[in-house]
Amino acid sequence: MKHTISVLVENKFGVLARISTLFAARGFNIDSLAVGETEDPEVSRMTIVVKGDDSVLEQVTKQLNKLVDVIKVNDYKDVDYVERGLALVKINVKNSTRDALMKTIGIFRTRIIDLAQDSAIVEITGDEDKVNAFIKAVSSFGIKEVCRTGVVALSRGK
């Protein structure tokens, strides 16, 4: 089962290493990790996406709560939340396929951030399914490179 976990931590060096070590020690592969400062510069939010057994992940959550640098842990498993990721995709551009590529880019409401003679870099934001669907849709044009961020998420309301 996929889990999206939000961890508020003190914004200090070494915190990321301690948390990633905890996941590794429990045998969890982190699918995605995004870290950034919150509205309080002394606090960072880590958004961690992992797949794993609920009972083992519950133990990891309990261990996270015991770390001195951790302020709050939320597993969004039973919470209504919004998530987004960002990807930059460098795509081959040929005169013969340019119009079809532009149509595909428009369908996904993406943004071209760089256009060269033989390639375009396209920015897409959305949930994991949308980003994956876009990458699949443009793969026939020839993808040169893909760079993805980790998922960021916030619970709805309050």
PDB file of C-alpha atoms in Angstrom:
ATOM      1  CA  MET A   1       0.000   0.000   0.000  1.00  0.00           C
ATOM      2  CA  LYS A   2       1.183   3.503  -0.844  1.00  0.00           C
ATOM      3  CA  HIS A   3       1.650   5.920   2.048  1.00  0.00           C
ATOM      4  CA  THR A   4       2.233   9.643   1.826  1.00  0.00           C
ATOM      5  CA  ILE A   5       3.714  10.876   5.078  1.00  0.00           C
ATOM      6  CA  SER A   6       4.243  14.475   6.128  1.00  0.00           C
ATOM      7  CA  VAL A   7       6.945  15.001   8.735  1.00  0.00           C
ATOM      8  CA  LEU A   8       7.538  18.401  10.311  1.00  0.00           C
ATOM      9  CA  VAL A   9      11.112  18.604  11.568  1.00  0.00           C
ATOM     10  CA  GLU A  10      13.515  21.118  12.989  1.00  0.00           C
ATOM     11  CA  ASN A  11      15.399  22.779  10.136  1.00  0.00           C
ATOM     12  CA  LYS A  12      18.875  21.532  11.091  1.00  0.00           C
ATOM     13  CA  PHE A  13      21.663  19.607   9.394  1.00  0.00           C
ATOM     14  CA  GLY A  14      21.642  15.830   9.805  1.00  0.00           C
ATOM     15  CA  VAL A  15      17.869  15.468  10.249  1.00  0.00           C
ATOM     16  CA  LEU A  16      17.343  14.108   6.735  1.00  0.00           C
ATOM     17  CA  ALA A  17      20.114  11.530   7.256  1.00  0.00           C
ATOM     18  CA  ARG A  18      18.601  10.311  10.547  1.00  0.00           C
ATOM     19  CA  ILE A  19      15.141   9.921   9.021  1.00  0.00           C
ATOM     20  CA  SER A  20      16.298   8.207   5.830  1.00  0.00           C
ATOM     21  CA  THR A  21      18.432   5.838   7.928  1.00  0.00           C
ATOM     22  CA  LEU A  22      15.360   4.935   9.977  1.00  0.00           C
ATOM     23  CA  PHE A  23      13.457   4.000   6.799  1.00  0.00           C
ATOM     24  CA  ALA A  24      16.392   1.999   5.458  1.00  0.00           C
ATOM     25  CA  ALA A  25      16.783   0.112   8.736  1.00  0.00           C
ATOM     26  CA  ARG A  26      13.139  -1.003   8.479  1.00  0.00           C
ATOM     27  CA  GLY A  27      13.547  -2.081   4.848  1.00  0.00           C
ATOM     28  CA  PHE A  28      11.412   0.659   3.305  1.00  0.00           C
ATOM     29  CA  ASN A  29      12.456   2.030  -0.049  1.00  0.00           C
ATOM     30  CA  ILE A  30      11.513   5.696  -0.271  1.00  0.00           C
ATOM     31  CA  ASP A  31       9.693   6.230  -3.599  1.00  0.00           C
ATOM     32  CA  SER A  32       9.763   9.996  -3.322  1.00  0.00           C
ATOM     33  CA  LEU A  33      11.124  12.549  -0.888  1.00  0.00           C
ATOM     34  CA  ALA A  34      10.653  16.303  -0.923  1.00  0.00           C
ATOM     35  CA  VAL A  35      11.994  18.626   1.743  1.00  0.00           C
ATOM     36  CA  GLY A  36      11.423  22.336   2.082  1.00  0.00           C
ATOM     37  CA  GLU A  37      11.189  25.135   4.548  1.00  0.00           C
ATOM     38  CA  THR A  38       7.706  25.924   5.903  1.00  0.00           C
ATOM     39  CA  GLU A  39       6.188  29.305   6.792  1.00  0.00           C
ATOM     40  CA  ASP A  40       8.464  29.097   9.861  1.00  0.00           C
ATOM     41  CA  PRO A  41      12.135  29.112   8.732  1.00  0.00           C
ATOM     42  CA  GLU A  42      13.101  26.979  11.727  1.00  0.00           C
ATOM     43  CA  VAL A  43      10.774  24.170  10.591  1.00  0.00           C
ATOM     44  CA  SER A  44      10.994  22.024   7.457  1.00  0.00           C
ATOM     45  CA  ARG A  45       8.372  19.724   5.991  1.00  0.00           C
ATOM     46  CA  MET A  46       9.396  16.358   4.573  1.00  0.00           C
ATOM     47  CA  THR A  47       6.897  14.668   2.292  1.00  0.00           C
ATOM     48  CA  ILE A  48       7.813  10.998   2.034  1.00  0.00           C
ATOM     49  CA  VAL A  49       6.080   8.496  -0.257  1.00  0.00           C
ATOM     50  CA  VAL A  50       6.644   4.818   0.466  1.00  0.00           C
ATOM     51  CA  LYS A  51       4.948   1.543  -0.347  1.00  0.00           C
ATOM     52  CA  GLY A  52       4.693  -1.024   2.373  1.00  0.00           C
ATOM     53  CA  ASP A  53       2.767  -3.028   4.898  1.00  0.00           C
ATOM     54  CA  ASP A  54       0.530  -0.923   7.176  1.00  0.00           C
ATOM     55  CA  SER A  55       1.682  -2.530  10.433  1.00  0.00           C
ATOM     56  CA  VAL A  56       5.388  -2.082   9.698  1.00  0.00           C
ATOM     57  CA  LEU A  57       4.834   1.495   8.566  1.00  0.00           C
ATOM     58  CA  GLU A  58       2.981   2.157  11.818  1.00  0.00           C
ATOM     59  CA  GLN A  59       6.139   1.101  13.649  1.00  0.00           C
ATOM     60  CA  VAL A  60       8.229   3.439  11.495  1.00  0.00           C
ATOM     61  CA  THR A  61       5.823   6.283  12.296  1.00  0.00           C
ATOM     62  CA  LYS A  62       6.173   5.559  16.013  1.00  0.00           C
ATOM     63  CA  GLN A  63       9.968   5.556  15.665  1.00  0.00           C
ATOM     64  CA  LEU A  64       9.834   8.877  13.783  1.00  0.00           C
ATOM     65  CA  ASN A  65       7.841  10.404  16.623  1.00  0.00           C
ATOM     66  CA  LYS A  66      10.627   9.408  19.034  1.00  0.00           C
ATOM     67  CA  LEU A  67      13.321  11.338  17.144  1.00  0.00           C
ATOM     68  CA  VAL A  68      14.231  14.582  18.912  1.00  0.00           C
ATOM     69  CA  ASP A  69      14.196  16.654  15.703  1.00  0.00           C
ATOM     70  CA  VAL A  70      10.710  15.506  14.651  1.00  0.00           C
ATOM     71  CA  ILE A  71       7.870  17.861  15.569  1.00  0.00           C
ATOM     72  CA  LYS A  72       4.873  16.098  13.982  1.00  0.00           C
ATOM     73  CA  VAL A  73       4.159  13.078  11.757  1.00  0.00           C
ATOM     74  CA  ASN A  74       1.033  12.670   9.607  1.00  0.00           C
ATOM     75  CA  ASP A  75       0.318   9.606   7.494  1.00  0.00           C
ATOM     76  CA  TYR A  76      -2.240  10.778   4.941  1.00  0.00           C
ATOM     77  CA  LYS A  77      -3.606   7.219   4.601  1.00  0.00           C
ATOM     78  CA  ASP A  78      -7.047   8.112   6.018  1.00  0.00           C
ATOM     79  CA  VAL A  79      -6.935  11.857   5.389  1.00  0.00           C
ATOM     80  CA  ASP A  80      -8.326  13.904   2.503  1.00  0.00           C
ATOM     81  CA  TYR A  81      -5.320  15.660   1.009  1.00  0.00           C
ATOM     82  CA  VAL A  82      -3.915  17.305  -2.108  1.00  0.00           C
ATOM     83  CA  GLU A  83      -0.639  16.208  -3.665  1.00  0.00           C
ATOM     84  CA  ARG A  84       1.426  17.561  -6.530  1.00  0.00           C
ATOM     85  CA  GLY A  85       4.672  16.734  -8.223  1.00  0.00           C
ATOM     86  CA  LEU A  86       6.627  18.528 -10.900  1.00  0.00           C
ATOM     87  CA  ALA A  87       8.533  17.132 -13.853  1.00  0.00           C
ATOM     88  CA  LEU A  88      10.718  18.682 -16.507  1.00  0.00           C
ATOM     89  CA  VAL A  89      10.682  16.642 -19.700  1.00  0.00           C
ATOM     90  CA  LYS A  90      13.069  17.273 -22.598  1.00  0.00           C
ATOM     91  CA  ILE A  91      11.405  16.044 -25.771  1.00  0.00           C
ATOM     92  CA  ASN A  92      12.690  15.652 -29.316  1.00  0.00           C
ATOM     93  CA  VAL A  93      11.174  18.177 -31.720  1.00  0.00           C
ATOM     94  CA  LYS A  94      11.102  17.552 -35.463  1.00  0.00           C
ATOM     95  CA  ASN A  95       9.361  19.673 -38.079  1.00  0.00           C
ATOM     96  CA  SER A  96       7.238  16.679 -39.049  1.00  0.00           C
ATOM     97  CA  THR A  97       5.956  16.088 -35.474  1.00  0.00           C
ATOM     98  CA  ARG A  98       5.934  19.641 -34.086  1.00  0.00           C
ATOM     99  CA  ASP A  99       2.170  20.212 -34.493  1.00  0.00           C
ATOM    100  CA  ALA A 100       1.249  16.881 -32.906  1.00  0.00           C
ATOM    101  CA  LEU A 101       3.598  17.551 -30.003  1.00  0.00           C
ATOM    102  CA  MET A 102       2.140  21.026 -29.420  1.00  0.00           C
ATOM    103  CA  LYS A 103      -1.370  19.535 -29.413  1.00  0.00           C
ATOM    104  CA  THR A 104      -0.338  16.934 -26.804  1.00  0.00           C
ATOM    105  CA  ILE A 105       1.325  19.597 -24.668  1.00  0.00           C
ATOM    106  CA  GLY A 106      -1.890  21.641 -24.809  1.00  0.00           C
ATOM    107  CA  ILE A 107      -4.089  18.734 -23.781  1.00  0.00           C
ATOM    108  CA  PHE A 108      -2.123  18.313 -20.554  1.00  0.00           C
ATOM    109  CA  ARG A 109      -1.995  22.076 -19.876  1.00  0.00           C
ATOM    110  CA  THR A 110       1.746  21.987 -19.546  1.00  0.00           C
ATOM    111  CA  ARG A 111       4.169  24.808 -20.196  1.00  0.00           C
ATOM    112  CA  ILE A 112       7.111  24.970 -22.575  1.00  0.00           C
ATOM    113  CA  ILE A 113       9.965  26.568 -20.657  1.00  0.00           C
ATOM    114  CA  ASP A 114      12.681  26.159 -23.290  1.00  0.00           C
ATOM    115  CA  LEU A 115      12.480  25.629 -27.028  1.00  0.00           C
ATOM    116  CA  ALA A 116      15.502  24.806 -29.163  1.00  0.00           C
ATOM    117  CA  GLN A 117      15.897  23.744 -32.791  1.00  0.00           C
ATOM    118  CA  ASP A 118      15.651  20.031 -31.964  1.00  0.00           C
ATOM    119  CA  SER A 119      14.127  19.841 -28.484  1.00  0.00           C
ATOM    120  CA  ALA A 120      11.698  21.374 -26.019  1.00  0.00           C
ATOM    121  CA  ILE A 121      11.720  21.327 -22.246  1.00  0.00           C
ATOM    122  CA  VAL A 122       8.202  21.039 -20.894  1.00  0.00           C
ATOM    123  CA  GLU A 123       7.116  21.637 -17.306  1.00  0.00           C
ATOM    124  CA  ILE A 124       4.213  19.598 -15.950  1.00  0.00           C
ATOM    125  CA  THR A 125       2.703  19.701 -12.483  1.00  0.00           C
ATOM    126  CA  GLY A 126       0.022  17.446 -11.105  1.00  0.00           C
ATOM    127  CA  ASP A 127      -0.545  14.240  -9.254  1.00  0.00           C
ATOM    128  CA  GLU A 128       1.557  11.200 -10.045  1.00  0.00           C
ATOM    129  CA  ASP A 129      -1.008   9.777 -12.488  1.00  0.00           C
ATOM    130  CA  LYS A 130      -1.121  12.986 -14.571  1.00  0.00           C
ATOM    131  CA  VAL A 131       2.663  13.254 -14.761  1.00  0.00           C
ATOM    132  CA  ASN A 132       2.963   9.567 -15.702  1.00  0.00           C
ATOM    133  CA  ALA A 133       0.232   9.925 -18.343  1.00  0.00           C
ATOM    134  CA  PHE A 134       2.007  12.919 -19.905  1.00  0.00           C
ATOM    135  CA  ILE A 135       5.343  11.110 -20.030  1.00  0.00           C
ATOM    136  CA  LYS A 136       3.646   8.135 -21.687  1.00  0.00           C
ATOM    137  CA  ALA A 137       1.835  10.399 -24.168  1.00  0.00           C
ATOM    138  CA  VAL A 138       5.015  12.150 -25.334  1.00  0.00           C
ATOM    139  CA  SER A 139       7.240   9.072 -25.319  1.00  0.00           C
ATOM    140  CA  SER A 140       6.478   8.439 -28.999  1.00  0.00           C
ATOM    141  CA  PHE A 141       8.134  11.791 -29.874  1.00  0.00           C
ATOM    142  CA  GLY A 142      11.334  10.678 -28.140  1.00  0.00           C
ATOM    143  CA  ILE A 143      12.172  11.713 -24.613  1.00  0.00           C
ATOM    144  CA  LYS A 144      15.743  12.903 -24.126  1.00  0.00           C
ATOM    145  CA  GLU A 145      15.626  13.450 -20.362  1.00  0.00           C
ATOM    146  CA  VAL A 146      13.190  13.497 -17.439  1.00  0.00           C
ATOM    147  CA  CYS A 147      13.728  15.181 -14.075  1.00  0.00           C
ATOM    148  CA  ARG A 148      11.015  14.754 -11.406  1.00  0.00           C
ATOM    149  CA  THR A 149      10.592  16.260  -7.988  1.00  0.00           C
ATOM    150  CA  GLY A 150       9.209  14.369  -5.076  1.00  0.00           C
ATOM    151  CA  VAL A 151       5.552  14.655  -4.217  1.00  0.00           C
ATOM    152  CA  VAL A 152       4.469  17.490  -1.924  1.00  0.00           C
ATOM    153  CA  ALA A 153       1.188  17.218  -0.060  1.00  0.00           C
ATOM    154  CA  LEU A 154      -1.071  19.065   2.364  1.00  0.00           C
ATOM    155  CA  SER A 155      -4.239  17.917   4.102  1.00  0.00           C
ATOM    156  CA  ARG A 156      -7.456  19.671   3.115  1.00  0.00           C
ATOM    157  CA  GLY A 157      -9.307  22.019   5.464  1.00  0.00           C
ATOM    158  CA  LYS A 158      -8.508  23.445   8.899  1.00  0.00           C
TER     159      LYS A 158
END
